[in-house]
Amino acid sequence: MDKIRSSEITPEHIYLGRRQFLVGAGALTASLVFLGGCRRLSELAPTPEADFCGSATAGATSDELGDPLSACDAATHYNNFYEFSLEKDDVAELARGFKTSPWTVQVGGLVNKPKTFDVDDLRRNFPPEERVYRMRCVEAWSVVVPWLGFPLAKLLKEVEPTSKAKYVRFESLHDPKQMPGQKDRSFQWPYIEGLRLDEAMHDLTLLATGMYGKPMPPQNGAPIRLVVPWKYGFKNIKSIVKIDLVEEMPTSLWTAFAPQEYGFYANVNPDVSHPRWSQSSERRLGERARRETIPFNGYAEKVARLYEGMDLRTSY
Ligand SMILES: Nc1nc2c(c(=O)[nH]1)N[C@H]1C(S)=C(S)[C@@H](COP(=O)(O)O)O[C@H]1N2
Ligand SMILES: [Mo]
């Protein structure tokens, strides 16, 4: 059991939150053991799922840096999706049967043409393209995924943001009947995330409706989720039902929960440690040795200009 570092099995995001509810070191130790301190590696290993990964395909075999795609089984069985679970290895099972059709995304706020889009129409109107992106979780693990999706900019142009719009606010489904994790009231549901308008309009910013050549599986944020590859994973909000153009910087679920730990920008930055761990390296799913974390997760050439003049050590 000492082979597994606790950072790999304890949900880092909520460690502090849990601790606030515990009294004394005994309770703390007990809870860490309860959270999985004695699990064996075999239990964390993904179970093959013929219905999804068995027929998975991808046009590419690596990203633009030459990093190989992560195994489909890994990317679909090691998930953060707190609406279902605080663990990562049981999300796929808990989300099985999650109802993702019909599904609409309501787009409004500071726009000339507010509109509610049906996800099937979105797939028809904006044909999905494959984009291989690295995703780097704030907990210091990462994965390389062939997403299928379209640039968020295409959708935003259709609704015509007004000149007052400065930020985009995203909202996930709130449905405690289907999502057992939403009964945990230490979080302010629904899950909310936000981007500055220029970040949202950047060509790398994707609305993904599939991965590995297939429609998005529930555990990865079906039917439609955000992918912003230069930011920490938590910005990549899943199962989106609402998008609003707004004037003020939105408060995300994570900034509301622990503002000293999770900022609005959340750009991947190996030089700025999380208050409780270093961000200088990461564990790629399926690999043994740790990798160095790259500024902006390797996308600096395309996005660093968005942050010119900002102090990247403090603007987290
Ligand atoms: N609605 C919602 N979106 C979410 C999360 C979540 O708990 N709820 N977790 C985030 C975090 S912390 C990460 S790292 C990624 C994980 O995406 P994946 O499971 O597809 O790898 O989803 C992000 N989007
Ligand atoms: Mo994350």
GROMACS .gro file of C-alpha atoms and ligand atoms in nm:
model
  341
    1MET     CA    1   0.000   0.000   0.000
    2ASP     CA    2   0.293   0.236   0.043
    3LYS     CA    3   0.347   0.207  -0.333
    4ILE     CA    4   0.047   0.431  -0.388
    5ARG     CA    5   0.107   0.788  -0.285
    6SER     CA    6  -0.190   0.930  -0.103
    7SER     CA    7  -0.203   1.213  -0.356
    8GLU     CA    8  -0.307   0.957  -0.613
    9ILE     CA    9  -0.597   0.821  -0.418
   10THR     CA   10  -0.712   1.109  -0.201
   11PRO     CA   11  -0.919   1.362  -0.392
   12GLU     CA   12  -0.681   1.655  -0.356
   13HIS     CA   13  -0.942   1.913  -0.429
   14ILE     CA   14  -1.145   1.828  -0.123
   15TYR     CA   15  -0.875   1.736   0.128
   16LEU     CA   16  -0.895   2.074   0.296
   17GLY     CA   17  -1.271   2.078   0.282
   18ARG     CA   18  -1.294   1.742   0.456
   19ARG     CA   19  -1.042   1.846   0.715
   20GLN     CA   20  -1.255   2.140   0.814
   21PHE     CA   21  -1.520   1.895   0.929
   22LEU     CA   22  -1.288   1.671   1.126
   23VAL     CA   23  -1.182   1.707   1.485
   24GLY     CA   24  -0.838   1.583   1.589
   25ALA     CA   25  -0.565   1.384   1.424
   26GLY     CA   26  -0.730   1.048   1.493
   27ALA     CA   27  -1.032   1.140   1.291
   28LEU     CA   28  -0.806   1.270   1.015
   29THR     CA   29  -0.613   0.944   0.993
   30ALA     CA   30  -0.928   0.738   1.003
   31SER     CA   31  -1.080   0.938   0.722
   32LEU     CA   32  -0.775   0.907   0.501
   33VAL     CA   33  -0.781   0.531   0.542
   34PHE     CA   34  -1.151   0.536   0.470
   35LEU     CA   35  -1.090   0.743   0.158
   36GLY     CA   36  -0.882   0.466   0.013
   37GLY     CA   37  -0.548   0.446   0.192
   38CYS     CA   38  -0.558   0.067   0.177
   39ARG     CA   39  -0.674   0.019  -0.176
   40ARG     CA   40  -0.458  -0.192  -0.400
   41LEU     CA   41  -0.341  -0.095  -0.745
   42SER     CA   42  -0.551  -0.368  -0.904
   43GLU     CA   43  -0.865  -0.197  -0.778
   44LEU     CA   44  -0.761   0.126  -0.945
   45ALA     CA   45  -0.688  -0.042  -1.276
   46PRO     CA   46  -0.948   0.038  -1.539
   47THR     CA   47  -1.193  -0.235  -1.625
   48PRO     CA   48  -1.218  -0.285  -2.001
   49GLU     CA   49  -1.554  -0.176  -2.137
   50ALA     CA   50  -1.622  -0.333  -2.472
   51ASP     CA   51  -1.920  -0.106  -2.541
   52PHE     CA   52  -1.708   0.209  -2.550
   53CYS     CA   53  -1.335   0.150  -2.574
   54GLY     CA   54  -1.375  -0.177  -2.763
   55SER     CA   55  -1.478   0.018  -3.070
   56ALA     CA   56  -1.287   0.338  -2.997
   57THR     CA   57  -1.097   0.498  -3.281
   58ALA     CA   58  -0.877   0.801  -3.333
   59GLY     CA   59  -0.724   0.956  -3.642
   60ALA     CA   60  -0.408   1.049  -3.458
   61THR     CA   61  -0.175   0.837  -3.244
   62SER     CA   62  -0.001   1.123  -3.065
   63ASP     CA   63  -0.024   1.492  -2.988
   64GLU     CA   64   0.187   1.761  -3.161
   65LEU     CA   65   0.469   1.708  -2.910
   66GLY     CA   66   0.484   1.338  -2.993
   67ASP     CA   67   0.323   1.228  -2.666
   68PRO     CA   68   0.116   0.915  -2.731
   69LEU     CA   69  -0.260   0.918  -2.678
   70SER     CA   70  -0.364   0.786  -2.339
   71ALA     CA   71  -0.535   0.449  -2.338
   72CYS     CA   72  -0.909   0.491  -2.381
   73ASP     CA   73  -0.971   0.276  -2.073
   74ALA     CA   74  -0.756   0.507  -1.862
   75ALA     CA   75  -0.918   0.828  -1.985
   76THR     CA   76  -1.267   0.690  -1.925
   77HIS     CA   77  -1.206   0.527  -1.585
   78TYR     CA   78  -1.005   0.788  -1.398
   79ASN     CA   79  -1.240   1.082  -1.382
   80ASN     CA   80  -1.312   1.386  -1.173
   81PHE     CA   81  -1.687   1.443  -1.178
   82TYR     CA   82  -1.794   1.538  -0.829
   83GLU     CA   83  -2.163   1.533  -0.917
   84PHE     CA   84  -2.123   1.155  -0.918
   85SER     CA   85  -1.838   1.079  -0.681
   86LEU     CA   86  -1.539   1.221  -0.499
   87GLU     CA   87  -1.343   0.916  -0.612
   88LYS     CA   88  -1.213   0.878  -0.965
   89ASP     CA   89  -1.244   0.506  -1.028
   90ASP     CA   90  -1.617   0.469  -0.971
   91VAL     CA   91  -1.749   0.762  -1.176
   92ALA     CA   92  -1.791   0.552  -1.491
   93GLU     CA   93  -2.010   0.305  -1.308
   94LEU     CA   94  -2.212   0.564  -1.118
   95ALA     CA   95  -2.274   0.768  -1.433
   96ARG     CA   96  -2.384   0.471  -1.638
   97GLY     CA   97  -2.737   0.536  -1.760
   98PHE     CA   98  -2.708   0.915  -1.708
   99LYS     CA   99  -2.975   1.061  -1.936
  100THR     CA  100  -2.805   1.284  -2.195
  101SER     CA  101  -3.071   1.297  -2.465
  102PRO     CA  102  -3.265   1.510  -2.531
  103TRP     CA  103  -3.031   1.783  -2.409
  104THR     CA  104  -3.032   2.156  -2.467
  105VAL     CA  105  -2.782   2.430  -2.397
  106GLN     CA  106  -2.933   2.768  -2.323
  107VAL     CA  107  -2.710   3.053  -2.441
  108GLY     CA  108  -2.795   3.405  -2.327
  109GLY     CA  109  -2.698   3.701  -2.115
  110LEU     CA  110  -2.529   3.994  -2.290
  111VAL     CA  111  -2.601   3.880  -2.647
  112ASN     CA  112  -2.814   4.010  -2.934
  113LYS     CA  113  -2.954   3.671  -3.026
  114PRO     CA  114  -3.012   3.446  -2.725
  115LYS     CA  115  -3.084   3.092  -2.831
  116THR     CA  116  -3.142   2.747  -2.689
  117PHE     CA  117  -2.948   2.487  -2.885
  118ASP     CA  118  -3.030   2.120  -2.907
  119VAL     CA  119  -2.708   1.920  -2.881
  120ASP     CA  120  -2.799   1.705  -3.180
  121ASP     CA  121  -2.844   2.023  -3.387
  122LEU     CA  122  -2.508   2.150  -3.265
  123ARG     CA  123  -2.343   1.832  -3.388
  124ARG     CA  124  -2.512   1.879  -3.727
  125ASN     CA  125  -2.439   2.250  -3.762
  126PHE     CA  126  -2.082   2.239  -3.635
  127PRO     CA  127  -1.936   1.910  -3.760
  128PRO     CA  128  -1.702   1.767  -3.497
  129GLU     CA  129  -1.330   1.773  -3.567
  130GLU     CA  130  -1.070   1.566  -3.384
  131ARG     CA  131  -0.837   1.759  -3.154
  132VAL     CA  132  -0.570   1.581  -2.955
  133TYR     CA  133  -0.505   1.776  -2.634
  134ARG     CA  134  -0.312   1.721  -2.317
  135MET     CA  135  -0.523   1.772  -2.004
  136ARG     CA  136  -0.341   1.854  -1.683
  137CYS     CA  137  -0.542   1.829  -1.360
  138VAL     CA  138  -0.454   2.067  -1.076
  139GLU     CA  139  -0.393   1.749  -0.872
  140ALA     CA  140  -0.081   1.687  -1.089
  141TRP     CA  141  -0.195   1.400  -1.309
  142SER     CA  142  -0.247   1.432  -1.684
  143VAL     CA  143  -0.391   1.255  -1.984
  144VAL     CA  144  -0.375   1.291  -2.365
  145VAL     CA  145  -0.719   1.270  -2.528
  146PRO     CA  146  -0.846   1.273  -2.887
  147TRP     CA  147  -1.155   1.491  -2.843
  148LEU     CA  148  -1.428   1.544  -3.098
  149GLY     CA  149  -1.577   1.889  -3.094
  150PHE     CA  150  -1.598   2.237  -3.239
  151PRO     CA  151  -1.455   2.573  -3.134
  152LEU     CA  152  -1.671   2.750  -2.875
  153ALA     CA  153  -1.616   3.065  -3.083
  154LYS     CA  154  -1.849   2.929  -3.352
  155LEU     CA  155  -2.136   2.907  -3.107
  156LEU     CA  156  -2.063   3.245  -2.949
  157LYS     CA  157  -2.057   3.418  -3.289
  158GLU     CA  158  -2.408   3.288  -3.355
  159VAL     CA  159  -2.553   3.458  -3.049
  160GLU     CA  160  -2.359   3.783  -3.107
  161PRO     CA  161  -2.211   3.898  -2.774
  162THR     CA  162  -2.275   4.267  -2.708
  163SER     CA  163  -1.991   4.511  -2.637
  164LYS     CA  164  -2.071   4.485  -2.264
  165ALA     CA  165  -1.989   4.113  -2.252
  166LYS     CA  166  -1.649   4.054  -2.089
  167TYR     CA  167  -1.673   3.698  -1.955
  168VAL     CA  168  -1.846   3.371  -2.029
  169ARG     CA  169  -2.013   3.178  -1.748
  170PHE     CA  170  -2.083   2.807  -1.785
  171GLU     CA  171  -2.322   2.596  -1.582
  172SER     CA  172  -2.350   2.216  -1.548
  173LEU     CA  173  -2.670   2.021  -1.498
  174HIS     CA  174  -2.823   2.028  -1.151
  175ASP     CA  175  -3.015   1.705  -1.096
  176PRO     CA  176  -2.952   1.538  -0.759
  177LYS     CA  177  -3.183   1.253  -0.857
  178GLN     CA  178  -2.939   1.147  -1.127
  179MET     CA  179  -2.624   1.282  -0.970
  180PRO     CA  180  -2.580   1.146  -0.618
  181GLY     CA  181  -2.279   1.367  -0.545
  182GLN     CA  182  -2.505   1.673  -0.553
  183LYS     CA  183  -2.650   1.563  -0.220
  184ASP     CA  184  -2.312   1.661  -0.071
  185ARG     CA  185  -2.388   2.011   0.041
  186SER     CA  186  -2.028   2.113   0.112
  187PHE     CA  187  -2.032   2.231  -0.250
  188GLN     CA  188  -2.247   2.502  -0.404
  189TRP     CA  189  -2.416   2.320  -0.691
  190PRO     CA  190  -2.445   2.347  -0.982
  191TYR     CA  191  -2.082   2.334  -1.098
  192ILE     CA  192  -1.992   2.673  -1.248
  193GLU     CA  193  -1.690   2.779  -1.448
  194GLY     CA  194  -1.589   3.087  -1.641
  195LEU     CA  195  -1.355   3.225  -1.905
  196ARG     CA  196  -1.262   3.573  -2.016
  197LEU     CA  197  -1.428   3.643  -2.352
  198ASP     CA  198  -1.100   3.639  -2.546
  199GLU     CA  199  -1.006   3.304  -2.390
  200ALA     CA  200  -1.347   3.171  -2.485
  201MET     CA  201  -1.305   3.294  -2.843
  202HIS     CA  202  -0.958   3.140  -2.883
  203ASP     CA  203  -0.944   2.869  -3.147
  204LEU     CA  204  -0.803   2.611  -2.903
  205THR     CA  205  -1.111   2.639  -2.681
  206LEU     CA  206  -1.336   2.351  -2.767
  207LEU     CA  207  -1.688   2.237  -2.695
  208ALA     CA  208  -1.642   1.860  -2.705
  209THR     CA  209  -1.922   1.618  -2.778
  210GLY     CA  210  -1.711   1.306  -2.816
  211MET     CA  211  -1.376   1.137  -2.765
  212TYR     CA  212  -1.191   0.843  -2.922
  213GLY     CA  213  -1.415   0.868  -3.227
  214LYS     CA  214  -1.737   0.818  -3.034
  215PRO     CA  215  -2.004   1.024  -2.858
  216MET     CA  216  -1.891   1.147  -2.515
  217PRO     CA  217  -1.937   0.886  -2.242
  218PRO     CA  218  -2.128   1.010  -1.934
  219GLN     CA  219  -1.827   1.001  -1.702
  220ASN     CA  220  -1.634   1.241  -1.927
  221GLY     CA  221  -1.911   1.501  -1.938
  222ALA     CA  222  -2.174   1.389  -2.186
  223PRO     CA  223  -2.325   1.517  -2.396
  224ILE     CA  224  -2.119   1.837  -2.417
  225ARG     CA  225  -1.828   1.970  -2.214
  226LEU     CA  226  -1.564   2.239  -2.234
  227VAL     CA  227  -1.197   2.171  -2.313
  228VAL     CA  228  -0.944   2.450  -2.254
  229PRO     CA  229  -0.612   2.269  -2.280
  230TRP     CA  230  -0.378   2.534  -2.133
  231LYS     CA  231  -0.571   2.555  -1.807
  232TYR     CA  232  -0.599   2.314  -1.516
  233GLY     CA  233  -0.854   2.038  -1.568
  234PHE     CA  234  -1.118   2.185  -1.339
  235LYS     CA  235  -1.187   2.463  -1.591
  236ASN     CA  236  -1.312   2.195  -1.834
  237ILE     CA  237  -1.672   2.196  -1.712
  238LYS     CA  238  -1.882   1.890  -1.798
  239SER     CA  239  -2.244   1.831  -1.897
  240ILE     CA  240  -2.314   2.197  -1.975
  241VAL     CA  241  -2.676   2.319  -1.978
  242LYS     CA  242  -2.627   2.696  -1.975
  243ILE     CA  243  -2.380   2.951  -2.115
  244ASP     CA  244  -2.414   3.320  -2.029
  245LEU     CA  245  -2.222   3.620  -2.154
  246VAL     CA  246  -2.165   3.845  -1.853
  247GLU     CA  247  -1.994   4.167  -1.751
  248GLU     CA  248  -1.840   4.054  -1.420
  249MET     CA  249  -1.589   3.775  -1.359
  250PRO     CA  250  -1.795   3.466  -1.270
  251THR     CA  251  -1.736   3.283  -0.943
  252SER     CA  252  -1.668   2.916  -1.008
  253LEU     CA  253  -1.758   2.630  -0.777
  254TRP     CA  254  -1.392   2.588  -0.692
  255THR     CA  255  -1.316   2.954  -0.624
  256ALA     CA  256  -1.624   2.969  -0.401
  257PHE     CA  257  -1.509   2.656  -0.216
  258ALA     CA  258  -1.142   2.749  -0.164
  259PRO     CA  259  -1.050   3.089  -0.311
  260GLN     CA  260  -0.695   3.071  -0.173
  261GLU     CA  261  -0.636   2.750  -0.371
  262TYR     CA  262  -0.827   2.782  -0.698
  263GLY     CA  263  -0.821   3.105  -0.895
  264PHE     CA  264  -1.016   3.222  -1.195
  265TYR     CA  265  -0.739   3.196  -1.455
  266ALA     CA  266  -0.595   2.859  -1.350
  267ASN     CA  267  -0.340   2.858  -1.631
  268VAL     CA  268  -0.104   2.562  -1.598
  269ASN     CA  269   0.208   2.708  -1.437
  270PRO     CA  270   0.488   2.486  -1.302
  271ASP     CA  271   0.642   2.787  -1.120
  272VAL     CA  272   0.345   2.853  -0.895
  273SER     CA  273   0.283   2.584  -0.636
  274HIS     CA  274  -0.058   2.495  -0.513
  275PRO     CA  275  -0.063   2.585  -0.140
  276ARG     CA  276  -0.049   2.212  -0.060
  277TRP     CA  277   0.172   2.064  -0.334
  278SER     CA  278   0.417   2.151  -0.611
  279GLN     CA  279   0.295   2.198  -0.967
  280SER     CA  280   0.640   2.145  -1.121
  281SER     CA  281   0.577   1.787  -1.234
  282GLU     CA  282   0.290   1.554  -1.310
  283ARG     CA  283   0.202   1.187  -1.351
  284ARG     CA  284   0.076   1.099  -1.698
  285LEU     CA  285  -0.188   0.824  -1.674
  286GLY     CA  286  -0.025   0.495  -1.778
  287GLU     CA  287   0.332   0.612  -1.713
  288ARG     CA  288   0.562   0.540  -1.420
  289ALA     CA  289   0.811   0.825  -1.423
  290ARG     CA  290   0.685   1.176  -1.356
  291ARG     CA  291   0.703   1.438  -1.630
  292GLU     CA  292   0.798   1.801  -1.598
  293THR     CA  293   0.495   2.026  -1.622
  294ILE     CA  294   0.522   2.273  -1.910
  295PRO     CA  295   0.406   2.638  -1.886
  296PHE     CA  296   0.054   2.674  -2.026
  297ASN     CA  297   0.060   2.293  -2.057
  298GLY     CA  298   0.268   2.329  -2.373
  299TYR     CA  299   0.039   2.576  -2.550
  300ALA     CA  300   0.229   2.897  -2.461
  301GLU     CA  301   0.307   2.980  -2.822
  302LYS     CA  302  -0.063   3.000  -2.893
  303VAL     CA  303  -0.199   3.155  -2.574
  304ALA     CA  304   0.070   3.340  -2.375
  305ARG     CA  305  -0.015   3.664  -2.558
  306LEU     CA  306  -0.358   3.661  -2.391
  307TYR     CA  307  -0.185   3.733  -2.061
  308GLU     CA  308   0.067   3.995  -2.167
  309GLY     CA  309   0.126   4.245  -1.890
  310MET     CA  310  -0.027   4.019  -1.625
  311ASP     CA  311   0.185   3.890  -1.339
  312LEU     CA  312   0.159   3.515  -1.393
  313ARG     CA  313   0.286   3.442  -1.042
  314THR     CA  314  -0.006   3.612  -0.877
  315SER     CA  315  -0.281   3.606  -1.139
  316TYR     CA  316  -0.384   3.253  -1.075
  317LIG     N1  317  -1.940   1.945  -1.390
  317LIG     C1  318  -1.814   1.910  -1.359
  317LIG     N2  319  -1.716   1.934  -1.447
  317LIG     C2  320  -1.588   1.897  -1.418
  317LIG     C3  321  -1.556   1.839  -1.293
  317LIG     C4  322  -1.663   1.815  -1.202
  317LIG     O1  323  -1.644   1.762  -1.091
  317LIG     N3  324  -1.790   1.851  -1.239
  317LIG     N4  325  -1.424   1.808  -1.263
  317LIG     C5  326  -1.321   1.883  -1.337
  317LIG     C6  327  -1.188   1.832  -1.313
  317LIG     S1  328  -1.120   1.867  -1.164
  317LIG     C7  329  -1.116   1.768  -1.410
  317LIG     S2  330  -0.953   1.726  -1.387
  317LIG     C8  331  -1.179   1.729  -1.537
  317LIG     C9  332  -1.166   1.579  -1.557
  317LIG     O2  333  -1.211   1.541  -1.684
  317LIG     P1  334  -1.208   1.388  -1.729
  317LIG     O3  335  -1.278   1.308  -1.625
  317LIG     O4  336  -1.276   1.384  -1.861
  317LIG     O5  337  -1.064   1.348  -1.738
  317LIG     O6  338  -1.316   1.763  -1.544
  317LIG    C10  339  -1.350   1.889  -1.486
  317LIG     N5  340  -1.491   1.920  -1.510
  318MO      MO  341  -0.891   1.838  -1.182
   0.00000   0.00000   0.00000
